[in-house]
Amino acid sequence: MSSKENREQRLLLFFSKKQDYVTSEELANLLNVSKKTVYRLIKKINDESDGTLLLSEKGRGYKLDYEKYISQNRLRSTKTSHYTPAERRKRVMEELLLSSPKAKNVYDLYEEYYVGDSVISTDEQIISKELAEYDLVLARKNRTIAIIGKEANIRKAISDLIQLLNIIDIDELRSNKQLNFNNYDVLFVLDQLRMMEKQLNITIPYPYNVNIFSHLYILISRSRKVGTSIFAEKVAEVSDGQKEKDLILHHVAQETITNVENYLHEILSENEAYYLYQYLVSSRMEGKETIGTHVNFSSEVEQITRFYLDEMSTLLNTSTKNEAIFVDLGNHIKPMLNRLAHNIRVKNSLLTQIKMGYGQIYQQVTKVSQHVSEKYHFPEINEDENGFITLYFARIIESNQVPIKTIIMCTTGVGTSELLKVKVAKKFPELEIIAVVSTKDSKKLLRTYTDIELILTTVQLTNQVPITTLLVSAMFTADDQRRLQKKIEVIYEER
Amino acid sequence: MKNANEFYQVISHCEVNSRDDVFDLISEHVSQDSRFSSKKELVEQLKQRENAGDIQIAEHVLLPHIESPLLKQSQLLFLRLDRPLRTWNEHIENIELIIVVLLKENDELATKKRIRSLMKKLADEAFIIALLSAKNQATFQKELTEI
């Protein structure tokens, strides 16, 4: 994505979060551009959208017409018949990558897009630039073009391209029209994923499942388009010691590759099982063995997890000393270290939102990650990884809110209030229930507990109390729960 | 059919057609030992409680409850209706079980504890379903053994 498109997107994202007027000065600061550029950007966004998306008011600045924004987004995502220049380039590049190093006829390649030679020539320049990031070259010879470069780089480029589509639900792949995917291959690979999960008795969560999917899908498409002979080239050294490290994973990888071989009716290079193993060992797995236990953490994983927790705890000025948090983050760090070792990048499609929503935490995580790389001699921990880690700490902060001291009341203090206590405690862990009392004891109690923030009652209180009060039914219906959630948000905001 | 347990009584096969029928039934079964000057007084208190806040605790289940100095001992009544009571009030309908809690004012802690443990169980949907679907008095009693 060019930086201009990026700016527009950032601007819209910022507005969608803000939901209030923002001055052009603030926007200029945010994007680090001049006020003039901001005016131009806003004009462009409004010109390109159906009606005025960014409303302006003198003296107050700009505000997003949120409903229009949402409805336009929906429109855009359902539009499939017509390709934007960026989409066209993406599809051409995908086609070329999949058949690399074979050359393709330019006119065949562009047949469905109805564009002239000058457009094709511009496309070539832009694609060349993008390919350069992967050390790949776009070679033009008469009327044909081809992508030339190392197999590992080609696969990496395809994988990034697929992940650009921001697929979150892997089952979406079955019916995704944006992709040039072969539906049989998609179903086959999804089956393989499921089988691996079953054999290992785990689930592979997003985005790791998408990553493994891409890997296998690319392997199949490449084998079919260009044959398997070119894959003899070694992408990484395979040491026996590493192979032994996890026999079960290796076994499952081997079996899956055998399935792929049968599917393709071709023999694949020996390396393939090891590549797949690398992906497996670099994925977070959720299952009986990983949840709530850290017996299988190596001392390195343990040290690095503690390092993140300790450093972040100081930077954020909040406590992270909690076994559950440790296990959770450790289960992320463990495969992350494998990803770093095997040079596997997992695209973080939420990165822009993470940076925007948790900017401060993200920056601090980046800092700590740099220390980790230096201290433990790891390659640089990239933006995508820092984004993932940020989410763990964002969650810690959100759940670290001091609980709301709450009293539950009814006429007797042992009737509906006691019943409500159990229901509330189950659904709202953010409430600390100090006492369950009868209405007649309430005055005395409020004198004793001066720091009460919320009273939940099943009976209408006759006396005014200076504390937030919510009348709920003993049934604790969905409506009651919604109203309580709102009250909790208000209390958090007022703190 | 009555149950001998002094703390709670299970009354099965109740035939009631209205809210007033239910109140009559409650005052009939309230311990003779109470100091209410009239049945009306007890019913009045129950109604007052209900005016302050709904007493429905789950689908088909009501929990009328009061605490009063006029009660000489605390009491629990489980009224099992043979036919559901179609309407209780404007927004409560189809009642099949009524659990009445009559708490003597400042009763000893042990009693309050027993009531509390019942309330905790009532917060569990599975327990409510078990009570509602109990085929006979014996199965119903069995569900209550813990309290």
XYZ file of C-alpha atoms in Angstrom:
642
model
C 0.000 0.000 0.000
C 1.411 3.399 -0.909
C 1.978 5.873 1.863
C -0.795 8.117 0.542
C -3.430 5.428 0.748
C -2.011 4.593 4.116
C -2.501 8.163 5.321
C -6.106 8.195 4.215
C -6.723 4.936 5.959
C -5.053 6.122 9.151
C -7.079 9.292 9.074
C -10.352 7.415 8.685
C -9.383 4.955 11.377
C -8.540 7.798 13.724
C -11.878 9.481 13.060
C -13.785 6.255 13.526
C -12.312 5.907 17.012
C -12.680 9.542 17.962
C -16.309 10.052 16.999
C -15.999 13.741 17.743
C -14.730 16.909 16.085
C -10.973 17.114 15.521
C -9.137 20.247 14.434
C -6.919 20.269 11.351
C -3.961 21.063 13.609
C -4.464 17.879 15.605
C -4.727 15.916 12.379
C -1.580 17.498 10.985
C 0.270 16.504 14.139
C -1.121 13.022 14.043
C -0.002 12.371 10.487
C 3.106 14.478 10.763
C 2.167 16.525 7.708
C 1.259 20.146 7.050
C -2.243 21.527 7.546
C -2.468 22.015 3.789
C -1.896 18.317 3.230
C -4.644 17.592 5.736
C -7.092 19.779 3.779
C -6.092 18.010 0.584
C -6.491 14.577 2.143
C -9.917 15.416 3.504
C -11.032 16.812 0.176
C -9.794 13.689 -1.565
C -11.600 11.392 0.843
C -14.814 13.362 0.417
C -14.473 13.497 -3.368
C -13.966 9.774 -3.610
C -16.768 8.822 -1.293
C -20.429 8.840 -2.047
C -21.422 12.141 -0.418
C -19.551 13.971 2.332
C -17.842 11.508 4.629
C -15.948 14.026 6.730
C -18.172 16.817 7.944
C -16.624 20.154 8.828
C -17.830 22.844 11.184
C -16.240 26.225 11.631
C -14.192 26.491 14.780
C -14.614 22.825 15.707
C -12.862 20.982 12.914
C -13.858 17.750 11.243
C -16.004 14.846 12.188
C -16.732 11.508 10.556
C -20.245 10.719 9.366
C -20.022 7.352 11.032
C -23.097 5.729 9.553
C -22.053 6.672 6.068
C -18.563 5.395 6.767
C -19.839 2.018 7.921
C -22.236 1.605 5.022
C -19.568 2.549 2.461
C -17.139 0.110 3.965
C -19.729 -2.584 3.617
C -20.320 -1.647 -0.001
C -16.651 -1.712 -0.797
C -16.087 -5.132 0.677
C -18.854 -6.738 -1.320
C -17.701 -5.290 -4.589
C -15.865 -8.025 -6.484
C -16.520 -7.686 -10.165
C -14.445 -4.569 -10.645
C -10.751 -4.396 -9.755
C -8.990 -1.324 -8.483
C -5.471 -0.770 -9.883
C -4.024 -2.093 -6.614
C -6.159 -5.227 -6.778
C -5.219 -5.766 -10.408
C -1.511 -5.541 -9.619
C -1.939 -7.900 -6.688
C -3.613 -10.519 -8.871
C -1.038 -10.215 -11.632
C 1.769 -10.495 -9.135
C 0.167 -13.543 -7.528
C -0.169 -15.244 -10.888
C 3.472 -14.521 -11.738
C 4.759 -15.611 -8.355
C 2.859 -18.866 -8.484
C 4.317 -19.751 -11.879
C 7.829 -18.395 -11.292
C 10.351 -18.925 -12.824
C 8.175 -19.678 -15.863
C 7.432 -16.668 -18.055
C 3.896 -15.566 -18.879
C 2.627 -13.823 -21.953
C 1.772 -10.238 -21.055
C -1.451 -10.178 -23.017
C -2.727 -13.394 -21.501
C -1.888 -12.021 -18.113
C -3.801 -8.788 -18.646
C -6.594 -10.129 -20.790
C -9.365 -9.758 -18.225
C -8.426 -6.252 -17.111
C -8.874 -4.348 -20.409
C -5.948 -1.985 -19.931
C -3.500 -0.437 -22.382
C 0.259 -0.778 -22.722
C 1.029 2.324 -20.690
C -0.937 0.987 -17.723
C 0.850 -2.347 -18.001
C 4.175 -0.587 -18.090
C 3.322 1.397 -14.926
C 2.189 -1.810 -13.260
C 5.509 -3.430 -14.109
C 7.402 -0.629 -12.428
C 5.303 -0.792 -9.271
C 5.446 -4.589 -9.085
C 9.215 -4.483 -9.608
C 9.584 -2.187 -6.649
C 7.499 -4.428 -4.420
C 9.422 -7.505 -5.519
C 12.716 -5.831 -4.731
C 11.817 -6.059 -1.052
C 12.020 -9.828 -1.403
C 15.171 -9.783 -3.531
C 13.134 -10.844 -6.535
C 13.407 -9.492 -10.066
C 10.725 -8.926 -12.670
C 12.261 -9.955 -15.987
C 10.690 -8.742 -19.233
C 11.586 -10.468 -22.460
C 9.719 -9.423 -25.589
C 6.113 -10.143 -24.808
C 6.640 -12.222 -21.720
C 7.358 -11.490 -18.090
C 8.614 -13.692 -15.279
C 9.684 -13.369 -11.691
C 13.173 -14.614 -10.977
C 14.681 -15.297 -7.578
C 15.227 -17.750 -4.758
C 12.489 -20.231 -3.940
C 12.380 -19.148 -0.300
C 11.855 -15.522 -1.315
C 9.151 -16.418 -3.800
C 7.226 -18.335 -1.181
C 7.586 -15.536 1.312
C 6.218 -13.014 -1.191
C 3.214 -15.224 -2.007
C 2.528 -15.815 1.616
C 2.525 -12.069 2.389
C 0.298 -11.432 -0.590
C -2.267 -13.968 0.582
C -2.194 -12.581 4.073
C -2.773 -9.073 2.772
C -6.327 -10.189 2.213
C -6.823 -10.147 5.960
C -8.502 -13.486 6.209
C -9.432 -14.039 9.796
C -11.802 -16.932 9.530
C -10.058 -19.718 7.729
C -13.327 -21.211 6.583
C -13.902 -18.009 4.666
C -11.304 -19.281 2.229
C -13.796 -21.801 0.939
C -15.856 -19.103 -0.663
C -13.571 -16.089 -0.961
C -14.104 -14.619 -4.421
C -11.199 -12.200 -4.152
C -8.756 -15.043 -4.473
C -7.638 -16.802 -7.623
C -7.668 -19.939 -5.519
C -8.290 -23.393 -6.760
C -11.234 -24.558 -4.738
C -10.202 -28.234 -4.650
C -6.792 -27.293 -3.332
C -8.347 -25.064 -0.718
C -10.565 -27.871 0.542
C -7.695 -30.335 0.514
C -5.432 -28.038 2.515
C -8.204 -27.249 5.012
C -8.649 -30.992 5.459
C -4.947 -31.401 6.113
C -5.050 -28.647 8.715
C -7.932 -30.310 10.449
C -6.168 -33.667 10.397
C -3.025 -32.209 11.906
C -5.090 -30.646 14.666
C -6.809 -33.945 15.305
C -3.603 -35.948 15.408
C -1.951 -33.511 17.766
C -5.148 -33.099 19.776
C -4.890 -29.326 19.602
C -6.336 -26.396 17.756
C -4.168 -23.993 15.834
C -5.649 -20.537 16.305
C -5.666 -17.533 14.004
C -3.337 -16.250 12.530
C -1.119 -19.345 12.698
C -3.689 -21.480 10.902
C -3.751 -19.007 8.004
C 0.027 -19.078 7.940
C 0.206 -22.860 7.681
C -2.613 -22.814 5.162
C -0.686 -20.394 2.952
C 2.430 -22.490 3.228
C 0.734 -25.695 2.081
C -1.395 -23.997 -0.540
C 1.653 -22.344 -2.066
C 3.528 -25.624 -2.038
C 0.733 -27.309 -3.979
C 0.182 -24.501 -6.499
C 3.889 -24.105 -7.127
C 4.421 -27.817 -7.573
C 1.634 -28.012 -10.076
C 2.648 -24.945 -12.066
C 6.370 -25.425 -12.207
C 7.037 -29.003 -11.136
C 8.873 -30.131 -8.041
C 12.376 -30.353 -9.474
C 13.289 -26.783 -8.622
C 12.578 -27.321 -4.939
C 15.775 -29.248 -4.367
C 17.384 -25.953 -3.452
C 17.835 -25.783 0.283
C 15.942 -23.054 2.082
C 17.482 -23.810 5.445
C 19.983 -26.209 6.911
C 18.305 -29.163 8.560
C 20.175 -30.424 11.555
C 19.404 -33.815 13.012
C 19.342 -32.370 16.477
C 16.479 -30.074 15.557
C 14.623 -32.896 13.875
C 14.741 -34.900 17.081
C 13.446 -31.995 19.115
C 9.855 -32.818 18.677
C 9.251 -36.220 17.228
C 5.465 -36.065 17.236
C 5.333 -32.775 15.366
C 7.851 -34.097 12.910
C 5.892 -37.250 12.399
C 2.685 -35.321 11.719
C 4.517 -33.042 9.286
C 5.909 -36.039 7.434
C 2.513 -37.667 7.195
C 0.887 -34.495 5.866
C 3.562 -34.102 3.210
C 2.971 -37.719 2.176
C -0.719 -36.845 1.771
C 0.258 -33.874 -0.377
C 2.473 -36.121 -2.495
C -0.399 -38.530 -3.052
C -2.681 -35.630 -3.903
C -0.224 -34.267 -6.461
C 1.012 -37.649 -7.703
C 4.506 -36.288 -7.350
C 7.413 -36.877 -5.039
C 8.403 -33.800 -3.088
C 11.808 -32.844 -1.790
C 12.819 -34.260 1.579
C 13.027 -30.738 2.905
C 9.277 -30.204 2.691
C 8.439 -32.161 5.832
C 10.999 -30.130 7.719
C 9.627 -26.825 6.421
C 6.170 -27.813 7.553
C 7.588 -28.885 10.894
C 9.100 -25.406 11.240
C 5.692 -23.875 10.726
C 4.093 -26.181 13.264
C 6.692 -25.556 15.906
C 6.298 -21.826 15.303
C 2.545 -21.786 15.814
C 0.658 -21.258 18.974
C -1.268 -24.379 19.775
C -4.190 -24.581 22.075
C -5.102 -27.850 23.628
C -5.096 -29.912 26.772
C -1.382 -29.719 27.237
C -0.852 -26.031 26.740
C -3.678 -24.471 28.668
C -2.951 -23.617 32.251
C 0.410 -25.318 32.382
C 3.938 -24.380 31.625
C 5.749 -27.609 32.350
C 6.997 -27.631 28.799
C 8.492 -24.134 28.805
C 12.230 -24.156 28.271
C 14.302 -21.988 30.566
C 14.793 -19.582 27.664
C 11.051 -19.186 27.129
C 10.597 -18.739 30.849
C 13.325 -16.115 31.133
C 12.138 -14.086 28.180
C 8.504 -14.212 29.288
C 9.528 -13.010 32.761
C 11.672 -10.312 31.170
C 8.708 -8.952 29.181
C 6.452 -9.085 32.220
C 8.947 -7.385 34.530
C 9.958 -4.659 32.105
C 6.400 -3.922 31.011
C 5.224 -3.928 34.583
C 7.669 -1.104 35.345
C 6.881 0.838 32.181
C 3.137 0.542 32.573
C 3.205 0.904 36.313
C 0.924 -2.043 36.809
C 1.272 -5.475 38.323
C 1.780 -8.391 35.975
C 2.623 -10.920 38.658
C 0.084 -13.565 37.990
C 0.555 -17.177 37.025
C -2.260 -17.149 34.477
C -0.762 -14.141 32.696
C 2.639 -15.789 32.710
C 1.342 -19.014 31.179
C -0.680 -17.140 28.590
C 2.193 -14.967 27.423
C 4.637 -17.883 27.660
C 2.438 -19.869 25.299
C 2.829 -17.025 22.845
C 6.554 -16.446 23.389
C 7.426 -20.115 22.906
C 6.353 -20.337 19.241
C 7.496 -16.758 18.671
C 11.079 -17.767 19.479
C 10.714 -20.602 16.981
C 9.453 -18.142 14.378
C 12.477 -15.951 14.953
C 14.808 -18.932 14.693
C 13.202 -20.190 11.479
C 12.631 -16.753 10.008
C 8.873 -17.222 9.722
C 6.814 -14.067 9.637
C 3.181 -14.088 10.687
C 1.319 -11.186 9.213
C -0.555 -9.184 11.833
C -3.555 -7.808 10.026
C -4.627 -5.806 13.063
C -1.332 -3.946 13.255
C -2.654 -0.549 12.171
C -5.519 -0.759 14.644
C -3.197 -1.931 17.415
C -0.808 0.950 16.847
C -3.693 3.365 16.832
C -5.606 1.978 19.779
C -2.718 1.008 22.043
C -0.006 3.349 20.759
C 1.763 3.779 24.062
C 1.821 0.089 24.959
C 2.988 -0.753 21.453
C 5.935 1.624 21.724
C 6.903 0.234 25.085
C 6.673 -3.346 23.840
C 8.903 -2.382 20.904
C 11.455 -1.015 23.335
C 11.411 -4.141 25.488
C 11.638 -6.318 22.366
C 14.810 -4.508 21.350
C 16.288 -5.311 24.738
C 15.234 -8.936 24.366
C 16.956 -9.190 20.978
C 20.145 -7.708 22.351
C 20.174 -9.603 25.615
C 19.316 -13.036 24.221
C 20.979 -12.615 20.813
C 17.896 -12.915 18.683
C 17.168 -11.354 15.306
C 15.147 -8.166 15.455
C 11.586 -8.751 16.634
C 9.417 -7.286 13.891
C 6.382 -5.001 13.976
C 3.878 -7.815 13.515
C 5.248 -9.676 16.525
C 5.309 -6.546 18.655
C 1.693 -6.001 17.698
C 0.724 -9.431 18.988
C 2.579 -8.919 22.261
C 0.927 -5.515 22.670
C -2.463 -7.207 22.778
C -1.424 -9.311 25.772
C -0.471 -6.231 27.757
C -3.498 -4.267 26.619
C -5.598 -7.066 28.009
C -3.655 -7.115 31.263
C -4.248 -3.397 31.712
C -7.905 -3.691 30.927
C -8.399 -6.542 33.339
C -6.195 -4.930 35.944
C -8.740 -2.255 36.653
C -9.332 -2.175 40.386
C -12.577 -4.063 40.970
C -15.702 -2.063 41.713
C -16.730 -2.425 45.336
C -20.342 -3.438 45.263
C -23.142 -4.077 47.737
C -26.144 -6.198 46.881
C -29.423 -5.422 48.575
C -32.905 -6.773 49.044
C -35.490 -6.554 51.815
C -34.160 -9.456 53.872
C -30.562 -9.655 52.771
C -30.866 -13.423 52.454
C -33.519 -13.711 49.745
C -33.157 -12.514 46.180
C -29.982 -10.606 46.996
C -28.106 -13.780 47.889
C -29.307 -15.388 44.709
C -28.284 -12.349 42.707
C -24.840 -12.412 44.272
C -24.097 -15.814 42.756
C -25.366 -14.790 39.346
C -23.494 -11.478 39.339
C -20.231 -12.992 40.557
C -20.342 -15.496 37.735
C -20.904 -12.944 34.970
C -19.130 -9.822 36.249
C -15.721 -10.583 37.742
C -14.950 -6.855 37.701
C -17.309 -6.386 40.629
C -16.064 -7.098 44.124
C -19.097 -7.961 46.177
C -18.407 -6.608 49.648
C -21.663 -7.569 51.289
C -25.197 -8.737 50.797
C -27.534 -6.762 52.998
C -31.111 -6.000 53.804
C -32.456 -2.563 53.007
C -32.950 -1.760 56.666
C -29.280 -2.398 57.410
C -28.148 -0.325 54.468
C -27.648 2.965 56.316
C -25.444 1.385 58.938
C -23.512 -0.451 56.269
C -22.858 2.570 54.121
C -21.325 4.225 57.150
C -19.009 1.259 57.658
C -17.958 0.855 54.049
C -17.226 4.323 52.800
C -15.616 3.264 49.543
C -18.593 1.503 48.009
C -19.012 2.433 44.346
C -22.128 0.560 43.351
C -25.317 -0.746 44.907
C -27.219 -3.456 43.114
C -30.689 -3.869 44.476
C -33.678 -6.056 43.769
C -36.043 -3.608 45.484
C -36.707 0.030 44.781
C -34.829 2.102 47.360
C -36.958 4.701 49.062
C -34.140 6.764 50.513
C -31.749 8.654 48.292
C -28.199 7.365 48.574
C -25.123 9.180 47.314
C -23.900 6.092 45.475
C -24.578 4.763 41.984
C -27.526 2.422 42.292
C -29.004 -0.056 39.864
C -32.319 -1.831 40.253
C -32.233 -5.303 38.717
C -34.554 -8.267 38.784
C -33.634 -11.435 40.628
C -33.844 -13.189 37.279
C -30.839 -11.106 36.227
C -32.091 -10.986 32.657
C -30.062 -10.089 29.593
C -31.460 -6.584 29.859
C -30.288 -6.334 33.491
C -26.846 -7.475 32.431
C -26.694 -4.904 29.659
C -27.667 -2.105 32.018
C -25.101 -3.246 34.551
C -22.401 -3.331 31.879
C -23.208 0.277 31.014
C -23.047 1.329 34.666
C -19.656 -0.355 35.009
C -18.349 1.540 32.008
C -19.560 4.822 33.480
C -17.854 4.048 36.786
C -14.586 3.223 35.026
C -14.788 6.442 33.069
C -15.412 8.542 36.140
C -12.457 7.119 37.997
C -49.391 -33.512 51.231
C -47.179 -32.138 53.942
C -43.671 -32.797 54.927
C -42.702 -33.189 58.569
C -39.499 -31.169 58.403
C -40.035 -28.227 60.693
C -37.848 -25.866 58.654
C -39.379 -26.392 55.272
C -42.548 -27.841 53.881
C -43.180 -29.120 50.412
C -46.791 -28.808 49.403
C -47.571 -30.661 46.209
C -50.681 -30.697 44.038
C -51.599 -27.113 44.904
C -54.646 -25.964 43.035
C -54.628 -22.231 42.583
C -56.265 -20.045 40.005
C -55.149 -16.597 41.060
C -52.627 -14.603 42.981
C -55.110 -14.328 45.859
C -55.474 -18.110 45.965
C -51.720 -18.318 46.445
C -51.779 -15.829 49.296
C -54.597 -17.777 50.940
C -52.575 -20.926 50.648
C -49.530 -19.287 52.202
C -51.444 -17.933 55.156
C -53.007 -21.345 55.651
C -49.660 -23.002 55.960
C -47.834 -20.364 57.935
C -46.940 -21.668 61.367
C -49.758 -21.354 63.845
C -47.213 -19.888 66.169
C -46.990 -16.516 64.469
C -48.196 -13.334 66.075
C -49.861 -11.914 63.019
C -53.109 -10.384 64.168
C -54.669 -11.541 60.957
C -53.746 -13.438 57.831
C -54.296 -10.190 56.075
C -51.319 -8.616 57.768
C -48.939 -11.281 56.494
C -50.326 -11.037 52.994
C -50.014 -7.271 53.136
C -46.307 -7.570 53.875
C -45.762 -9.988 51.027
C -47.539 -7.617 48.684
C -45.462 -4.705 49.892
C -42.275 -6.592 49.141
C -43.518 -7.349 45.688
C -44.347 -3.727 45.046
C -40.761 -2.832 45.819
C -39.303 -5.260 43.314
C -40.149 -8.312 41.228
C -40.084 -11.670 42.944
C -39.662 -13.862 39.911
C -36.324 -15.640 40.058
C -36.526 -17.848 36.986
C -38.995 -18.869 34.327
C -41.994 -20.461 36.123
C -40.602 -19.753 39.591
C -41.544 -17.103 42.165
C -39.849 -16.264 45.431
C -42.077 -14.231 47.722
C -40.125 -13.408 50.852
C -40.357 -11.279 53.969
C -38.593 -10.769 57.259
C -40.892 -9.987 60.165
C -40.843 -9.698 63.962
C -44.309 -11.200 63.954
C -43.001 -14.584 62.870
C -42.019 -16.810 65.737
C -39.950 -19.099 63.618
C -38.479 -19.005 60.159
C -40.128 -21.115 57.520
C -39.759 -22.194 53.934
C -42.716 -23.292 51.826
C -42.399 -24.973 48.470
C -45.725 -24.741 46.661
C -45.839 -27.072 43.680
C -48.688 -26.241 41.345
C -50.376 -29.004 39.415
C -51.529 -26.657 36.703
C -49.424 -23.590 35.930
C -50.874 -20.317 37.140
C -51.475 -18.514 33.845
C -51.118 -14.965 35.056
C -49.558 -13.674 38.232
C -49.483 -10.041 37.200
C -49.067 -8.002 34.040
C -45.646 -9.336 33.220
C -45.310 -12.581 35.161
C -47.023 -15.676 33.830
C -47.043 -19.466 33.792
C -45.930 -20.057 37.339
C -45.329 -23.662 38.372
C -43.375 -23.352 41.593
C -43.582 -20.834 44.419
C -40.902 -20.790 47.060
C -41.982 -18.767 50.076
C -39.343 -17.535 52.485
C -40.648 -16.344 55.843
C -37.791 -15.126 57.972
C -38.170 -14.380 61.651
C -36.551 -11.055 62.421
C -33.011 -11.426 63.732
C -33.158 -15.174 63.485
C -30.049 -17.110 64.426
C -27.159 -17.284 62.022
C -27.599 -21.019 61.407
C -31.058 -20.442 59.919
C -29.835 -17.621 57.724
C -27.043 -19.859 56.535
C -29.492 -22.551 55.488
C -31.536 -20.030 53.547
C -28.407 -18.658 51.944
C -27.348 -22.088 50.802
C -30.755 -22.591 49.224
C -30.432 -19.234 47.434
C -27.044 -20.165 46.075
C -28.518 -23.334 44.677
C -31.413 -21.400 43.163
C -28.939 -19.333 41.180
C -28.070 -22.513 39.338
C -30.333 -23.084 36.382
C -29.836 -26.849 36.514
C -31.188 -26.953 40.063
C -34.284 -24.978 39.040
C -34.880 -27.325 36.145
C -34.514 -30.320 38.448
C -37.100 -28.871 40.838
C -39.521 -28.043 38.058
C -39.236 -31.415 36.411
C -39.409 -33.532 39.560
C -42.147 -36.082 38.878
C -43.202 -36.716 42.442
C -42.766 -35.475 45.969
C -39.952 -37.937 46.706
C -37.793 -36.792 43.779
C -38.457 -33.207 44.728
C -37.463 -33.852 48.363
C -34.320 -35.541 47.205
C -33.235 -32.371 45.437
C -33.624 -30.513 48.714
C -31.598 -32.872 50.884
C -28.677 -30.493 51.047
C -30.579 -27.686 52.708
